[in-house]
Coordinates of C-alpha atoms in Angstrom, one line a residue:
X1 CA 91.8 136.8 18.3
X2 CA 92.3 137.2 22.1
X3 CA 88.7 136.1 22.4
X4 CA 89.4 133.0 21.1
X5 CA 93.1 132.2 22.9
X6 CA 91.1 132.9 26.1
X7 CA 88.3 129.8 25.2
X8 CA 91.3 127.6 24.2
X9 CA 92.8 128.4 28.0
X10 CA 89.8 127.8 29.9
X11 CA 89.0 124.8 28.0
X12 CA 92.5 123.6 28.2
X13 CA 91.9 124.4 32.6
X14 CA 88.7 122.8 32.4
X15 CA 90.7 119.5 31.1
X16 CA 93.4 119.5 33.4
X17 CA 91.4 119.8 36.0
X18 CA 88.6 117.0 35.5
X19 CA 92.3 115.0 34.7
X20 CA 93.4 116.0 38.5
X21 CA 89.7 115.0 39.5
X22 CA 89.7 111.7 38.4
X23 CA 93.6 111.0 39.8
X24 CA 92.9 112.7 42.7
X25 CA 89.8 110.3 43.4
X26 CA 87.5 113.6 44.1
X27 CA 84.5 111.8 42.4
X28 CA 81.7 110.4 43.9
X29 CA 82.3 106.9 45.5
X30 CA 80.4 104.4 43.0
X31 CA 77.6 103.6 45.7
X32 CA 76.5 107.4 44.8
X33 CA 76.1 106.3 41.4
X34 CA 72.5 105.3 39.7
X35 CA 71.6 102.4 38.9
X36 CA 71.0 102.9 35.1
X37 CA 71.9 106.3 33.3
X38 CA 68.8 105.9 31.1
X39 CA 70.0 104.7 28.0
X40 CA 70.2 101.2 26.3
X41 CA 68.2 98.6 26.8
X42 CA 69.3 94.9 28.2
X43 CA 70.2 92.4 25.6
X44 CA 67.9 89.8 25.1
X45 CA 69.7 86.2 24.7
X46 CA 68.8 85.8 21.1
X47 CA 70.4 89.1 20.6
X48 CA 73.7 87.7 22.6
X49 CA 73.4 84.4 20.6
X50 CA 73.8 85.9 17.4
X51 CA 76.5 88.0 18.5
X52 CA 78.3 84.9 19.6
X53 CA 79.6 83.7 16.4
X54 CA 83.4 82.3 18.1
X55 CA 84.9 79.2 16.3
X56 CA 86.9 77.4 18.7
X57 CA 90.0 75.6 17.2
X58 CA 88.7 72.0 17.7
X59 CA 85.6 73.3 15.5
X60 CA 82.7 74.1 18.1
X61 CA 80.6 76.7 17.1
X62 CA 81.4 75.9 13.1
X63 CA 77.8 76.6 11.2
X64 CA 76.0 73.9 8.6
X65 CA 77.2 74.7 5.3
X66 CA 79.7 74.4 3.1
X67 CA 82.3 75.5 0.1
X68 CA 85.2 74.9 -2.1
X69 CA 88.3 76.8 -3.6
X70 CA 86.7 77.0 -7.3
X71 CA 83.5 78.8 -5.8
X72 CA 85.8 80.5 -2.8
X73 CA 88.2 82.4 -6.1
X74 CA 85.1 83.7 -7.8
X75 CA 84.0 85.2 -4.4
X76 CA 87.6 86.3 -3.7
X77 CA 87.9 88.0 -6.9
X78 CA 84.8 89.7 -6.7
X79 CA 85.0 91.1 -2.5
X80 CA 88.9 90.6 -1.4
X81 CA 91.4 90.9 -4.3
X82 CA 91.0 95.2 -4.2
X83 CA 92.3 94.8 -0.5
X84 CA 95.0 91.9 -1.0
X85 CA 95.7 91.6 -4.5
X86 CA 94.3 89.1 -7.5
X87 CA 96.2 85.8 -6.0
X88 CA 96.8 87.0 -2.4
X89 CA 100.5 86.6 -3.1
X90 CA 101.4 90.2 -4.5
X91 CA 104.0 91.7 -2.3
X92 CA 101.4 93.5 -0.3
X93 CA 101.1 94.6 3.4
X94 CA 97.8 92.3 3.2
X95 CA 99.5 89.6 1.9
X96 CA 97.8 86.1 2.2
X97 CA 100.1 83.7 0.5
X98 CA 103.0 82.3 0.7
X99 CA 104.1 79.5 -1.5
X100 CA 105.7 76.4 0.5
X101 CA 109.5 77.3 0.2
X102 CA 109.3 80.8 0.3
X103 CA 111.7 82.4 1.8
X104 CA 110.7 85.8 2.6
X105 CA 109.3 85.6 6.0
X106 CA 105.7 87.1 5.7
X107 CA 103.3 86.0 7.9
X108 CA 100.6 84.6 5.6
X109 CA 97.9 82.0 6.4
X110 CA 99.9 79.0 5.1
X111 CA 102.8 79.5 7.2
X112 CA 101.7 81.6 10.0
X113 CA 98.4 80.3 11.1
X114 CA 98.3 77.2 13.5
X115 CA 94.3 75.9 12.9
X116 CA 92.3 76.0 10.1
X117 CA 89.5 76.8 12.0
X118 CA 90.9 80.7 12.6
X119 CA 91.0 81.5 9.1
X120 CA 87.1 80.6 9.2
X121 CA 86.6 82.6 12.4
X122 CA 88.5 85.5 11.5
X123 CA 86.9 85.7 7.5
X124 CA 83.3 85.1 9.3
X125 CA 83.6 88.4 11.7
X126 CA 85.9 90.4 10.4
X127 CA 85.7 90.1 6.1
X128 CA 85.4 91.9 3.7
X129 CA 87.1 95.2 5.3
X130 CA 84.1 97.6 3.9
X131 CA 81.6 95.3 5.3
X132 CA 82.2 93.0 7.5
X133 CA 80.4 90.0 9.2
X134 CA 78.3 90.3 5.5
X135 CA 79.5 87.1 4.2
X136 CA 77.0 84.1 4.2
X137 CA 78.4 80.4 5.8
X138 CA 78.8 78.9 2.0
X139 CA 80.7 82.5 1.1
X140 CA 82.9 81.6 4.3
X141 CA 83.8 77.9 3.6
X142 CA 84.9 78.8 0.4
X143 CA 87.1 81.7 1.2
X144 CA 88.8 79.6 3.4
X145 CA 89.1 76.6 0.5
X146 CA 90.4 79.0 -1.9
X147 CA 92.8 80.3 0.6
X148 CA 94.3 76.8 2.3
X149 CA 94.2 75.8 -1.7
X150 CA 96.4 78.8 -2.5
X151 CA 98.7 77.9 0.4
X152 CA 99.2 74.2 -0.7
X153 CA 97.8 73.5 2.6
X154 CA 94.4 71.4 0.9
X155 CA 93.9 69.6 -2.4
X156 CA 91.7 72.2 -5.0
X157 CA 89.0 69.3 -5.0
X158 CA 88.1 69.1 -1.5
X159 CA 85.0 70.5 -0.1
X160 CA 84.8 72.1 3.4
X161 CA 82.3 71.7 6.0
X162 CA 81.9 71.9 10.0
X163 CA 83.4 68.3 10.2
X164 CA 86.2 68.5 7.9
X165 CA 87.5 72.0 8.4
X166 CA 88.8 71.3 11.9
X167 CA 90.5 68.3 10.8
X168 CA 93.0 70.0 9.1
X169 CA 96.7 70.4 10.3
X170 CA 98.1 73.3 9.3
X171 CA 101.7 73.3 8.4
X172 CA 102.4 76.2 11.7
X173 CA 100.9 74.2 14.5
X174 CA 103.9 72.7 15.1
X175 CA 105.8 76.1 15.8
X176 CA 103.1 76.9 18.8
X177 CA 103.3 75.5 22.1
X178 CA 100.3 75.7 24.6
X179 CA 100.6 77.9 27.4
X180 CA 100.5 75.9 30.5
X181 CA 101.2 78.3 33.2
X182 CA 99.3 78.9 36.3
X183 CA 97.9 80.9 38.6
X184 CA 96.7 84.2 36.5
X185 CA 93.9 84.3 33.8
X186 CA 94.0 81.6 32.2
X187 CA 92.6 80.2 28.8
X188 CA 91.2 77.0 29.2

């Protein structure tokens, strides 16, 4: 038993001390450094490119495709409803709709959300929890039909593509004001 307190100390001095190192700046200046630490390998620009799947909010980078709210509920019941419930709207903590009128504050996508475009982006990258980024550009487009249908922010009939999609207003851009300050890093 002493055996092993002992090894908890040392490491526990070994940590401290590497902490004190690197606020003490005892390390090597970085011109002491090499050039490479011998593992990776550079990204090639197809690799980048297909990393680089941002939607902007005016629509650039949207893929070719498209999809609806009938298709978008089949695919919602089938990969999303374990995670946020069979209409989105159950009092969850992953709750996606909110009804116009309601009056209970939750952030959803219909009341939160100021472009349409976002919902697309953040579905495309980040959906279905388990396995994200798995989604095809059809499964996408419908998702995000189903869900702007379910937040009475689209009609149930229309279809969404790269062209329509960033035409939609959603019902929160109003509430967001562009940030227009200057001189630090800005976004535009």
């Amino acid at each position: 038993m002493l055996m092993k307190r002992t090894g908890c100390y040392r490491v526990a001095a070994v940590m401290v001390l590497g902490m004190l190192a690197c606020h003490t700046n005892t390390r090597p200046p970085v011109s002491d450094w090499p050039s490479h630490f011998g593992f990776g390998k550079t990204a090639t620009s197809r690799q980048i490119d297909s990393l680089n799947i941002s939607i902007a909010p005016d629509g650039k980078g949207l893929p070719s495709g498209s999809g609806n709210a009938l298709s978008g509920k089949a695919i919602y019941l089938a990969k999303c409803a374990a995670c946020h419930g069979e209409t989105g709207a159950e009092p969850t903590a992953n709750r996606l709709v909110a009804p116009m009128g309601d009056t209970t504050r939750v952030k959803t996508i219909g009341n939160y959300w100021p472009y349409a475009t976002t919902v697309y982006d953040y579905i495309r990258r980040a959906m279905p929890f388990n396995a994200p980024g798995s989604l095809t550009n059809e499964e996408v487009y419908s998702l995000t039909a189903f869900l702007l249908y379910r937040n009475e922010v689209i009609d149930s009939t229309l279809s969404l593509n790269a062209v329509n999609l960033p035409k939609i207003v959603m019902p929160a851009k109003k509430y967001y004001v562009d940030d227009d300050r200057r001189g630090g890093n800005e976004v535009r």
